[in-house]
Amino acid sequence: MTDWLAQFEDRGVHRTGHFQLSSGLHSDTYLQCALALTDPAFADELGAALAAEITVEIDVVVSPAIGGLLAGFVVARALGVPFVFTERKDGVMTLRRGQAIEPGARVLIVEDVLTTGGSAREAADVVEAAGGVVVAWAALVDRSTADQPLPFGATSLVRVTPSVWEPGECPLCTGDVPIDSPGSRRS
């Protein structure tokens, strides 16, 4: 069995410090999955491993841009199904670029990292508005916490439980530790 967290640490994907997450929360841990996905062979390994965990029939994989794009694509390739992505236009998640979801399509939502599930839930709303049915959720990394649980069950390759704070409660802020905002929604 592959130790994916060790693989991520070896590739500089798993970082510690002071981070503002895409959700707006602050954390002492960040996983920059984009670094893992820069190596096509490793990306394919990740996609195949995550796809192997999916136990329901899937017609299409959908991911929210930008973080979920590569993760969703390699999972779709491993499953042998089409890939569609949602993106924000004027702050609202939508389908663009001629992409569509067939009514009744069984959809797997794939993200790179899940913290609160906000972007994944927005993508699911787009799927459901198009008539698709979300039958499963997956991510390379699940970093949700007991204080901020996911609103759905998800399959993941890596599970980490970092310290996470609301911005006004972050001890790293009061300690004047410089903050990095590597997430895609705010940078």
Coordinates of N, CA and C in Angstrom, one line a residue:
M1 N 0.8 -1.2 0.0 CA 0.0 0.0 0.0 C 0.9 1.2 0.0
T2 N 0.6 2.2 -0.9 CA 1.4 3.4 -1.0 C 1.1 4.4 0.1
D3 N 2.1 4.9 0.7 CA 2.0 6.0 1.7 C 2.0 7.3 0.9
W4 N 0.8 7.8 0.6 CA 0.6 9.0 -0.3 C 1.1 10.2 0.5
L5 N 0.9 10.3 1.8 CA 1.4 11.5 2.5 C 2.9 11.6 2.4
A6 N 3.6 10.4 2.6 CA 5.1 10.4 2.5 C 5.5 10.9 1.0
Q7 N 4.7 10.4 0.0 CA 5.0 10.8 -1.3 C 4.9 12.3 -1.5
F8 N 3.8 12.9 -0.9 CA 3.6 14.3 -0.9 C 4.7 15.1 -0.2
E9 N 5.1 14.6 0.9 CA 6.2 15.2 1.7 C 7.5 15.2 0.8
D10 N 7.8 14.1 0.2 CA 9.0 14.0 -0.6 C 9.0 15.0 -1.8
R11 N 7.8 15.3 -2.3 CA 7.6 16.2 -3.5 C 7.4 17.7 -3.1
G12 N 7.4 18.0 -1.8 CA 7.2 19.4 -1.3 C 5.7 19.8 -1.4
V13 N 4.8 18.8 -1.5 CA 3.4 19.1 -1.6 C 2.9 19.5 -0.2
H14 N 3.3 18.8 0.8 CA 2.9 19.0 2.2 C 3.8 20.0 2.8
R15 N 3.2 21.2 3.3 CA 3.9 22.3 3.8 C 3.4 22.7 5.2
T16 N 4.2 23.2 6.0 CA 3.8 23.8 7.3 C 4.2 25.3 7.4
G17 N 3.4 26.0 8.1 CA 3.7 27.5 8.2 C 2.4 28.2 8.7
H18 N 2.0 29.3 8.0 CA 0.8 30.1 8.3 C 0.2 30.3 7.0
F19 N -1.0 29.8 6.8 CA -1.7 29.8 5.5 C -3.1 30.3 5.6
Q20 N -3.5 31.1 4.7 CA -5.0 31.5 4.5 C -5.5 30.5 3.4
L21 N -6.4 29.7 3.8 CA -7.0 28.7 2.8 C -8.0 29.4 1.9
S22 N -8.3 28.7 0.8 CA -9.4 29.2 -0.1 C -10.7 29.5 0.6
S23 N -10.9 28.7 1.6 CA -12.2 28.8 2.4 C -12.2 30.1 3.3
G24 N -11.0 30.8 3.4 CA -10.9 31.9 4.3 C -10.3 31.6 5.6
L25 N -10.4 30.3 6.0 CA -9.8 29.9 7.3 C -8.3 30.0 7.3
H26 N -7.7 30.0 8.4 CA -6.2 30.0 8.6 C -5.8 28.6 9.1
S27 N -4.6 28.2 8.7 CA -4.1 26.9 9.1 C -2.6 26.9 9.2
D28 N -2.1 25.9 9.9 CA -0.6 25.7 10.0 C -0.1 24.7 9.0
T29 N -1.0 24.2 8.2 CA -0.7 23.1 7.3 C -1.3 23.4 5.9
Y30 N -0.5 23.2 4.8 CA -1.1 23.3 3.5 C -0.6 22.2 2.6
L31 N -1.4 21.7 1.7 CA -1.0 20.7 0.8 C -1.3 21.4 -0.6
Q32 N -0.1 21.6 -1.3 CA -0.2 22.2 -2.6 C -0.2 21.1 -3.7
C33 N -1.4 20.5 -3.9 CA -1.5 19.4 -4.8 C -1.1 19.7 -6.2
A34 N -1.1 21.0 -6.6 CA -0.7 21.3 -8.0 C 0.7 20.8 -8.2
L35 N 1.6 20.8 -7.1 CA 2.9 20.3 -7.3 C 3.0 18.8 -7.6
A36 N 2.1 18.1 -6.9 CA 2.0 16.6 -7.2 C 1.6 16.4 -8.6
L37 N 0.7 17.2 -9.1 CA 0.2 17.0 -10.4 C 1.0 17.5 -11.6
T38 N 2.2 18.1 -11.3 CA 3.1 18.6 -12.4 C 3.8 17.4 -13.0
D39 N 3.9 16.3 -12.4 CA 4.6 15.1 -12.9 C 3.5 14.2 -13.5
P40 N 3.4 14.2 -14.8 CA 2.3 13.4 -15.4 C 2.2 11.9 -15.0
A41 N 3.3 11.3 -14.8 CA 3.3 9.9 -14.4 C 2.8 9.8 -13.0
F42 N 3.2 10.7 -12.1 CA 2.7 10.6 -10.7 C 1.2 11.0 -10.7
A43 N 0.8 12.0 -11.5 CA -0.6 12.4 -11.5 C -1.4 11.2 -12.0
D44 N -1.0 10.5 -13.0 CA -1.7 9.3 -13.4 C -1.8 8.2 -12.3
E45 N -0.7 8.1 -11.5 CA -0.8 7.1 -10.4 C -1.8 7.6 -9.4
L46 N -1.9 8.9 -9.0 CA -2.8 9.4 -8.1 C -4.3 9.2 -8.6
G47 N -4.5 9.5 -9.9 CA -5.8 9.3 -10.5 C -6.3 7.9 -10.5
A48 N -5.4 7.0 -10.8 CA -5.7 5.6 -10.8 C -6.0 5.1 -9.4
A49 N -5.2 5.5 -8.4 CA -5.4 5.1 -7.1 C -6.8 5.6 -6.5
L50 N -7.1 6.9 -6.8 CA -8.4 7.4 -6.3 C -9.5 6.8 -7.1
A51 N -9.4 6.5 -8.4 CA -10.5 5.9 -9.2 C -10.7 4.5 -8.6
A52 N -9.7 3.8 -8.2 CA -9.8 2.4 -7.7 C -10.7 2.4 -6.4
E53 N -10.8 3.5 -5.7 CA -11.6 3.6 -4.5 C -13.1 3.8 -4.8
I54 N -13.4 4.2 -6.0 CA -14.8 4.5 -6.3 C -15.6 3.2 -6.6
T55 N -16.7 3.0 -5.9 CA -17.4 1.7 -5.9 C -18.7 1.8 -6.6
V56 N -19.1 3.0 -7.1 CA -20.4 3.1 -7.8 C -20.1 3.5 -9.3
E57 N -21.1 3.2 -10.1 CA -21.0 3.5 -11.5 C -21.0 5.0 -11.8
I58 N -20.1 5.5 -12.6 CA -19.9 6.9 -12.9 C -20.1 7.1 -14.4
D59 N -20.8 8.1 -14.8 CA -20.9 8.5 -16.2 C -20.0 9.7 -16.6
V60 N -19.7 10.5 -15.6 CA -18.9 11.7 -15.8 C -18.3 12.2 -14.5
V61 N -17.0 12.7 -14.6 CA -16.4 13.3 -13.5 C -16.5 14.8 -13.6
V62 N -16.8 15.5 -12.6 CA -16.9 17.0 -12.6 C -16.0 17.5 -11.5
S63 N -15.3 18.6 -11.8 CA -14.4 19.2 -10.8 C -14.6 20.7 -10.9
P64 N -14.5 21.4 -9.7 CA -14.4 22.9 -9.7 C -13.1 23.4 -10.1
A65 N -13.0 24.4 -11.0 CA -11.7 25.0 -11.3 C -11.3 25.9 -10.1
I66 N -10.1 26.1 -9.9 CA -9.0 25.6 -10.7 C -8.3 24.4 -10.1
G67 N -8.4 24.4 -8.8 CA -7.7 23.3 -8.0 C -8.1 21.9 -8.4
G68 N -9.3 21.6 -8.7 CA -9.7 20.3 -9.0 C -9.5 19.8 -10.5
L69 N -9.1 20.7 -11.3 CA -9.0 20.4 -12.8 C -8.1 19.2 -13.1
L70 N -6.9 19.2 -12.7 CA -6.0 18.1 -13.0 C -6.4 16.8 -12.3
A71 N -6.8 17.0 -11.0 CA -7.2 15.8 -10.2 C -8.4 15.1 -10.9
G72 N -9.4 15.9 -11.2 CA -10.6 15.4 -11.8 C -10.2 14.7 -13.2
F73 N -9.4 15.4 -14.0 CA -9.0 14.8 -15.3 C -8.4 13.5 -15.2
V74 N -7.4 13.3 -14.2 CA -6.7 12.0 -14.2 C -7.6 10.9 -13.6
V75 N -8.5 11.3 -12.7 CA -9.5 10.3 -12.2 C -10.4 9.9 -13.4
A76 N -10.9 10.9 -14.1 CA -11.8 10.5 -15.3 C -11.1 9.6 -16.3
R77 N -9.8 9.9 -16.6 CA -9.1 9.1 -17.5 C -9.0 7.7 -16.9
A78 N -8.7 7.5 -15.6 CA -8.6 6.2 -15.0 C -9.9 5.5 -15.1
L79 N -11.0 6.2 -14.9 CA -12.3 5.5 -15.0 C -12.8 5.3 -16.4
G80 N -12.2 6.0 -17.3 CA -12.6 5.9 -18.7 C -13.9 6.6 -19.0
V81 N -14.1 7.7 -18.3 CA -15.4 8.5 -18.5 C -15.0 9.9 -18.9
P82 N -15.9 10.7 -19.4 CA -15.7 12.1 -19.7 C -15.4 13.0 -18.5
F83 N -14.8 14.1 -18.7 CA -14.5 15.0 -17.7 C -15.0 16.4 -18.0
V84 N -15.7 17.0 -17.0 CA -16.3 18.4 -17.2 C -15.8 19.2 -16.0
F85 N -15.6 20.5 -16.2 CA -15.3 21.3 -15.0 C -16.2 22.5 -14.9
T86 N -16.4 22.9 -13.7 CA -17.2 24.2 -13.4 C -16.2 25.3 -13.1
E87 N -16.6 26.5 -13.3 CA -15.7 27.6 -13.0 C -16.6 28.8 -12.6
R88 N -16.0 29.8 -11.9 CA -16.7 30.9 -11.5 C -16.8 32.0 -12.6
K89 N -17.9 32.5 -12.8 CA -18.1 33.7 -13.7 C -18.9 34.7 -12.8
D90 N -18.3 35.9 -12.6 CA -18.8 36.9 -11.8 C -19.2 36.4 -10.4
G91 N -18.3 35.5 -9.9 CA -18.4 35.0 -8.5 C -19.4 33.8 -8.4
V92 N -20.0 33.3 -9.5 CA -20.9 32.3 -9.4 C -20.4 31.0 -10.2
M93 N -20.4 29.9 -9.6 CA -20.0 28.6 -10.2 C -20.9 28.3 -11.3
T94 N -20.4 27.9 -12.5 CA -21.2 27.6 -13.7 C -20.4 26.7 -14.6
L95 N -21.2 26.2 -15.6 CA -20.6 25.5 -16.7 C -20.3 26.5 -17.8
R96 N -19.2 26.4 -18.5 CA -18.9 27.4 -19.6 C -18.1 26.6 -20.6
R97 N -17.7 27.3 -21.7 CA -16.9 26.7 -22.7 C -17.5 25.6 -23.5
G98 N -18.9 25.6 -23.6 CA -19.6 24.6 -24.3 C -19.8 23.3 -23.5
Q99 N -19.3 23.2 -22.3 CA -19.5 22.0 -21.5 C -20.9 21.8 -21.1
A100 N -21.3 20.5 -21.0 CA -22.7 20.2 -20.5 C -22.7 18.9 -19.7
I101 N -23.7 18.7 -19.0 CA -23.9 17.5 -18.2 C -25.3 17.0 -18.7
E102 N -25.3 15.7 -19.1 CA -26.6 15.1 -19.6 C -27.5 14.9 -18.4
P103 N -28.8 15.2 -18.5 CA -29.8 14.9 -17.5 C -29.7 13.4 -17.1
G104 N -29.7 13.1 -15.8 CA -29.6 11.8 -15.3 C -28.2 11.2 -15.2
A105 N -27.2 11.9 -15.7 CA -25.8 11.5 -15.6 C -25.4 11.2 -14.2
R106 N -24.7 10.1 -13.9 CA -24.2 9.8 -12.6 C -22.8 10.5 -12.5
V107 N -22.7 11.4 -11.5 CA -21.5 12.2 -11.5 C -20.7 12.0 -10.2
L108 N -19.4 11.9 -10.4 CA -18.4 11.9 -9.3 C -17.8 13.3 -9.3
I109 N -17.9 14.0 -8.1 CA -17.3 15.3 -7.9 C -15.9 15.0 -7.4
V110 N -14.8 15.5 -8.0 CA -13.5 15.3 -7.6 C -12.8 16.7 -7.3
E111 N -12.1 16.7 -6.2 CA -11.3 17.9 -5.8 C -9.9 17.5 -5.6
D112 N -9.0 18.5 -5.6 CA -7.6 18.2 -5.1 C -7.6 18.1 -3.6
V113 N -8.1 19.1 -2.9 CA -8.1 19.2 -1.5 C -9.5 19.6 -1.0
L114 N -10.1 18.9 -0.1 CA -11.3 19.3 0.6 C -11.0 19.8 2.0
T115 N -11.5 21.0 2.3 CA -11.4 21.5 3.6 C -12.8 21.7 4.2
T116 N -13.6 22.5 3.6 CA -15.0 22.7 4.0 C -16.0 22.1 3.0
G117 N -15.5 21.8 1.8 CA -16.3 21.3 0.7 C -17.1 22.3 0.0
G118 N -16.8 23.6 0.2 CA -17.5 24.7 -0.4 C -17.5 24.7 -1.9
S119 N -16.4 24.6 -2.5 CA -16.3 24.6 -4.0 C -16.9 23.3 -4.6
A120 N -16.7 22.2 -3.9 CA -17.2 21.0 -4.4 C -18.8 21.0 -4.3
R121 N -19.3 21.6 -3.3 CA -20.8 21.7 -3.1 C -21.3 22.7 -4.2
E122 N -20.6 23.7 -4.5 CA -21.0 24.6 -5.6 C -21.0 23.9 -6.9
A123 N -20.0 23.1 -7.2 CA -20.0 22.3 -8.4 C -21.2 21.3 -8.5
A124 N -21.5 20.7 -7.3 CA -22.6 19.8 -7.3 C -23.9 20.5 -7.6
D125 N -24.0 21.7 -7.1 CA -25.2 22.5 -7.4 C -25.4 22.7 -8.9
V126 N -24.3 23.0 -9.5 CA -24.3 23.2 -11.0 C -24.7 21.8 -11.7
V127 N -24.2 20.7 -11.2 CA -24.5 19.4 -11.7 C -26.0 19.2 -11.6
E128 N -26.5 19.4 -10.4 CA -28.0 19.1 -10.1 C -28.9 20.1 -10.9
A129 N -28.5 21.3 -11.1 CA -29.3 22.2 -11.9 C -29.3 21.8 -13.4
A130 N -28.3 21.1 -13.8 CA -28.3 20.6 -15.2 C -29.0 19.2 -15.3
G131 N -29.5 18.7 -14.2 CA -30.2 17.4 -14.2 C -29.3 16.2 -13.9
G132 N -28.0 16.4 -13.6 CA -27.2 15.3 -13.2 C -27.4 14.9 -11.8
V133 N -26.9 13.7 -11.4 CA -27.1 13.2 -10.1 C -25.7 12.9 -9.5
V134 N -25.3 13.6 -8.4 CA -24.1 13.4 -7.8 C -24.2 12.1 -7.0
V135 N -23.4 11.1 -7.3 CA -23.4 9.8 -6.7 C -22.2 9.5 -5.8
A136 N -21.2 10.3 -5.9 CA -20.0 10.1 -5.1 C -19.1 11.4 -5.1
W137 N -18.3 11.5 -4.1 CA -17.4 12.6 -3.9 C -16.0 12.1 -3.6
A138 N -15.0 12.7 -4.1 CA -13.6 12.2 -3.9 C -12.6 13.4 -3.9
A139 N -11.5 13.2 -3.3 CA -10.4 14.2 -3.3 C -9.1 13.5 -3.1
L140 N -8.0 14.1 -3.6 CA -6.7 13.6 -3.3 C -6.5 13.7 -1.8
V141 N -6.9 14.8 -1.2 CA -6.7 15.0 0.2 C -7.9 15.5 0.9
D142 N -8.3 14.9 2.0 CA -9.3 15.4 2.9 C -8.7 16.0 4.1
R143 N -8.8 17.3 4.3 CA -8.3 18.0 5.4 C -9.4 18.7 6.2
S144 N -10.6 18.1 6.2 CA -11.7 18.6 7.0 C -11.4 18.3 8.5
T145 N -12.1 19.0 9.3 CA -11.9 18.9 10.8 C -13.2 18.6 11.5
A146 N -13.1 18.2 12.7 CA -14.4 18.0 13.5 C -15.1 19.3 13.6
D147 N -14.4 20.4 13.7 CA -15.1 21.7 13.8 C -15.6 22.2 12.5
Q148 N -15.0 21.7 11.4 CA -15.5 22.1 10.1 C -15.7 20.8 9.2
P149 N -16.7 20.0 9.6 CA -16.8 18.7 8.8 C -17.4 19.0 7.4
L150 N -17.1 18.0 6.5 CA -17.6 18.1 5.2 C -19.1 17.9 5.2
P151 N -19.9 18.5 4.4 CA -21.3 18.3 4.3 C -21.7 17.0 3.6
F152 N -20.8 16.2 3.2 CA -21.0 15.0 2.5 C -19.9 14.0 2.8
G153 N -20.1 12.8 2.5 CA -19.0 11.8 2.7 C -18.1 11.8 1.5
A154 N -16.8 11.6 1.6 CA -15.9 11.7 0.5 C -14.8 10.6 0.7
T155 N -14.4 10.1 -0.5 CA -13.2 9.2 -0.5 C -12.0 10.0 -0.8
S156 N -10.9 9.7 -0.1 CA -9.6 10.4 -0.3 C -8.4 9.4 -0.2
L157 N -7.3 9.9 -0.8 CA -6.1 9.1 -0.7 C -5.3 9.5 0.6
V158 N -5.4 10.7 1.0 CA -4.7 11.2 2.2 C -5.7 11.9 3.1
R159 N -5.6 11.7 4.4 CA -6.4 12.3 5.4 C -5.5 13.0 6.4
V160 N -5.5 14.3 6.5 CA -4.7 15.1 7.4 C -5.7 15.9 8.3
T161 N -5.3 16.1 9.5 CA -6.1 16.9 10.5 C -5.2 18.0 11.0
P162 N -5.2 19.1 10.2 CA -4.4 20.3 10.6 C -5.1 21.1 11.6
S163 N -4.4 22.0 12.2 CA -5.0 23.0 13.1 C -5.6 24.1 12.1
V164 N -6.8 24.4 12.3 CA -7.5 25.4 11.5 C -8.3 26.4 12.4
W165 N -8.2 27.7 12.0 CA -8.8 28.7 12.8 C -9.6 29.7 12.0
E166 N -10.6 30.3 12.5 CA -11.2 31.5 11.9 C -10.2 32.6 12.0
P167 N -10.1 33.5 11.0 CA -9.1 34.5 11.0 C -8.9 35.3 12.3
G168 N -10.0 35.7 12.9 CA -9.9 36.4 14.2 C -9.5 35.6 15.4
E169 N -9.4 34.3 15.2 CA -9.0 33.4 16.3 C -7.6 32.8 16.1
C170 N -6.9 33.1 15.0 CA -5.7 32.5 14.7 C -4.5 32.9 15.5
P171 N -3.9 32.0 16.3 CA -2.8 32.4 17.1 C -1.5 32.7 16.3
L172 N -1.4 32.2 15.1 CA -0.3 32.6 14.2 C -0.4 34.1 13.8
C173 N -1.6 34.6 13.7 CA -1.8 36.0 13.4 C -1.3 36.9 14.5
T174 N -1.7 36.5 15.7 CA -1.3 37.3 16.9 C 0.2 37.2 17.2
G175 N 0.8 36.1 16.7 CA 2.2 35.9 16.9 C 3.0 36.5 15.7
D176 N 2.4 37.3 14.9 CA 3.0 38.0 13.8 C 3.8 37.1 12.8
V177 N 3.3 35.8 12.7 CA 3.9 34.9 11.7 C 3.3 35.3 10.3
P178 N 4.2 35.6 9.3 CA 3.7 36.0 8.0 C 2.8 34.9 7.4
I179 N 1.8 35.4 6.7 CA 0.8 34.5 6.1 C 1.0 34.4 4.6
D180 N 0.7 33.2 4.2 CA 0.8 32.8 2.7 C -0.6 32.5 2.3
S181 N -1.0 32.9 1.1 CA -2.4 32.6 0.6 C -2.2 31.9 -0.7
P182 N -1.8 30.6 -0.7 CA -1.5 29.8 -1.9 C -2.8 29.3 -2.6
G183 N -3.9 29.4 -2.0 CA -5.2 28.8 -2.6 C -5.6 29.5 -3.8
S184 N -6.4 28.9 -4.6 CA -6.8 29.4 -6.0 C -7.9 30.4 -5.9
R185 N -8.7 30.4 -4.9 CA -9.9 31.3 -4.9 C -9.5 32.8 -4.7
R186 N -8.4 33.0 -3.9 CA -8.1 34.4 -3.5 C -6.8 34.9 -4.2
S187 N -6.0 34.0 -4.8 CA -4.8 34.5 -5.4 C -4.8 34.7 -6.9

